[in-house]
Amino acid sequence: MSIKHELISIIKQNTSIIYEDVVLSDETDILNDLGFSSISIMQLIVEIEDKFGIEFDEMLQYEEIDTLEKISNYVTEKVSDKDRLIKVKP
């Protein structure tokens, strides 16, 4: 399963029943279109970090990951960075 499809699954698991029928596209705004609060965004980030074995940057701004496309690109980059580091270690 691709990173984007795994993210869609995680997001849907954390989406309120009110928004469960919203079709997720690259431009879906997680906060505005899916009704996430600041607390639920933090819970989502923790779940994504656990799933992919990555850590989000402490200084990351919400606007950098506010859509499915942006968060997918961010996670893909973090996973790639992690994989590169693993390959470099002796």
PDB file of C-alpha atoms in Angstrom:
ATOM      1  CA  MET A   1       0.000   0.000   0.000  1.00  0.00           C
ATOM      2  CA  SER A   2       1.366   3.450  -0.885  1.00  0.00           C
ATOM      3  CA  ILE A   3       2.068   6.084   1.736  1.00  0.00           C
ATOM      4  CA  LYS A   4      -0.828   8.180   0.454  1.00  0.00           C
ATOM      5  CA  HIS A   5      -3.272   5.257   0.734  1.00  0.00           C
ATOM      6  CA  GLU A   6      -2.054   4.486   4.256  1.00  0.00           C
ATOM      7  CA  LEU A   7      -2.514   8.151   5.179  1.00  0.00           C
ATOM      8  CA  ILE A   8      -6.044   8.117   3.773  1.00  0.00           C
ATOM      9  CA  SER A   9      -6.806   5.100   5.940  1.00  0.00           C
ATOM     10  CA  ILE A  10      -5.374   6.770   9.062  1.00  0.00           C
ATOM     11  CA  ILE A  11      -7.229  10.019   8.351  1.00  0.00           C
ATOM     12  CA  LYS A  12     -10.531   8.193   7.788  1.00  0.00           C
ATOM     13  CA  GLN A  13     -10.088   6.270  11.046  1.00  0.00           C
ATOM     14  CA  ASN A  14      -9.725   9.592  12.859  1.00  0.00           C
ATOM     15  CA  THR A  15     -12.499  11.461  11.060  1.00  0.00           C
ATOM     16  CA  SER A  16     -15.739  12.265  12.849  1.00  0.00           C
ATOM     17  CA  ILE A  17     -18.821  10.336  11.712  1.00  0.00           C
ATOM     18  CA  ILE A  18     -20.232  13.641  10.444  1.00  0.00           C
ATOM     19  CA  TYR A  19     -17.479  13.785   7.807  1.00  0.00           C
ATOM     20  CA  GLU A  20     -17.081  10.085   7.036  1.00  0.00           C
ATOM     21  CA  ASP A  21     -18.684  10.435   3.575  1.00  0.00           C
ATOM     22  CA  VAL A  22     -16.320  13.202   2.441  1.00  0.00           C
ATOM     23  CA  VAL A  23     -14.266  12.037  -0.525  1.00  0.00           C
ATOM     24  CA  LEU A  24     -10.580  12.652   0.149  1.00  0.00           C
ATOM     25  CA  SER A  25      -8.675  14.309  -2.668  1.00  0.00           C
ATOM     26  CA  ASP A  26      -5.211  15.857  -2.821  1.00  0.00           C
ATOM     27  CA  GLU A  27      -6.729  19.251  -2.003  1.00  0.00           C
ATOM     28  CA  THR A  28      -8.854  18.100   0.949  1.00  0.00           C
ATOM     29  CA  ASP A  29      -8.137  20.440   3.864  1.00  0.00           C
ATOM     30  CA  ILE A  30      -7.835  18.257   6.936  1.00  0.00           C
ATOM     31  CA  LEU A  31      -8.931  20.962   9.360  1.00  0.00           C
ATOM     32  CA  ASN A  32     -11.687  22.713   7.397  1.00  0.00           C
ATOM     33  CA  ASP A  33     -13.077  19.918   5.210  1.00  0.00           C
ATOM     34  CA  LEU A  34     -12.894  17.095   7.766  1.00  0.00           C
ATOM     35  CA  GLY A  35     -13.615  18.952  10.984  1.00  0.00           C
ATOM     36  CA  PHE A  36     -10.371  18.148  12.767  1.00  0.00           C
ATOM     37  CA  SER A  37      -9.585  20.225  15.845  1.00  0.00           C
ATOM     38  CA  SER A  38      -6.105  21.177  16.976  1.00  0.00           C
ATOM     39  CA  ILE A  39      -6.191  18.259  19.429  1.00  0.00           C
ATOM     40  CA  SER A  40      -7.301  15.757  16.799  1.00  0.00           C
ATOM     41  CA  ILE A  41      -4.568  17.046  14.449  1.00  0.00           C
ATOM     42  CA  MET A  42      -1.999  16.300  17.178  1.00  0.00           C
ATOM     43  CA  GLN A  43      -3.460  12.810  17.654  1.00  0.00           C
ATOM     44  CA  LEU A  44      -3.291  12.272  13.892  1.00  0.00           C
ATOM     45  CA  ILE A  45       0.353  13.351  13.808  1.00  0.00           C
ATOM     46  CA  VAL A  46       1.246  10.957  16.637  1.00  0.00           C
ATOM     47  CA  GLU A  47      -0.484   8.091  14.844  1.00  0.00           C
ATOM     48  CA  ILE A  48       1.323   8.894  11.573  1.00  0.00           C
ATOM     49  CA  GLU A  49       4.665   9.110  13.385  1.00  0.00           C
ATOM     50  CA  ASP A  50       4.053   5.711  14.986  1.00  0.00           C
ATOM     51  CA  LYS A  51       2.921   4.105  11.738  1.00  0.00           C
ATOM     52  CA  PHE A  52       5.876   5.285   9.652  1.00  0.00           C
ATOM     53  CA  GLY A  53       8.563   5.465  12.359  1.00  0.00           C
ATOM     54  CA  ILE A  54       9.219   9.153  11.731  1.00  0.00           C
ATOM     55  CA  GLU A  55       9.093  12.367  13.736  1.00  0.00           C
ATOM     56  CA  PHE A  56       7.445  15.555  12.543  1.00  0.00           C
ATOM     57  CA  ASP A  57       9.603  18.662  12.898  1.00  0.00           C
ATOM     58  CA  GLU A  58       8.842  20.619  16.073  1.00  0.00           C
ATOM     59  CA  MET A  59       8.701  23.904  14.173  1.00  0.00           C
ATOM     60  CA  LEU A  60       6.375  22.539  11.466  1.00  0.00           C
ATOM     61  CA  GLN A  61       3.489  24.881  10.696  1.00  0.00           C
ATOM     62  CA  TYR A  62       0.004  23.488  10.027  1.00  0.00           C
ATOM     63  CA  GLU A  63      -0.074  25.236   6.645  1.00  0.00           C
ATOM     64  CA  GLU A  64       2.794  22.961   5.551  1.00  0.00           C
ATOM     65  CA  ILE A  65       0.646  19.834   6.016  1.00  0.00           C
ATOM     66  CA  ASP A  66      -2.939  21.095   5.747  1.00  0.00           C
ATOM     67  CA  THR A  67      -3.956  19.047   2.702  1.00  0.00           C
ATOM     68  CA  LEU A  68      -3.708  15.365   1.871  1.00  0.00           C
ATOM     69  CA  GLU A  69      -1.173  16.132  -0.852  1.00  0.00           C
ATOM     70  CA  LYS A  70       1.060  18.197   1.446  1.00  0.00           C
ATOM     71  CA  ILE A  71       1.001  15.702   4.294  1.00  0.00           C
ATOM     72  CA  SER A  72       1.631  12.845   1.865  1.00  0.00           C
ATOM     73  CA  ASN A  73       4.630  14.647   0.368  1.00  0.00           C
ATOM     74  CA  TYR A  74       5.947  15.504   3.838  1.00  0.00           C
ATOM     75  CA  VAL A  75       5.656  11.927   5.122  1.00  0.00           C
ATOM     76  CA  THR A  76       7.149  10.506   1.912  1.00  0.00           C
ATOM     77  CA  GLU A  77      10.152  12.820   2.304  1.00  0.00           C
ATOM     78  CA  LYS A  78      10.587  11.879   5.978  1.00  0.00           C
ATOM     79  CA  VAL A  79      10.385   8.145   5.190  1.00  0.00           C
ATOM     80  CA  SER A  80      12.912   8.564   2.363  1.00  0.00           C
ATOM     81  CA  ASP A  81      15.270  10.463   4.675  1.00  0.00           C
ATOM     82  CA  LYS A  82      14.932   7.723   7.293  1.00  0.00           C
ATOM     83  CA  ASP A  83      15.627   5.010   4.697  1.00  0.00           C
ATOM     84  CA  ARG A  84      18.718   6.875   3.474  1.00  0.00           C
ATOM     85  CA  LEU A  85      20.064   7.106   7.021  1.00  0.00           C
ATOM     86  CA  ILE A  86      19.496   3.402   7.610  1.00  0.00           C
ATOM     87  CA  LYS A  87      21.414   2.524   4.430  1.00  0.00           C
ATOM     88  CA  VAL A  88      24.348   4.765   5.399  1.00  0.00           C
ATOM     89  CA  LYS A  89      24.823   3.275   8.876  1.00  0.00           C
ATOM     90  CA  PRO A  90      27.463   0.494   8.951  1.00  0.00           C
TER      91      PRO A  90
END
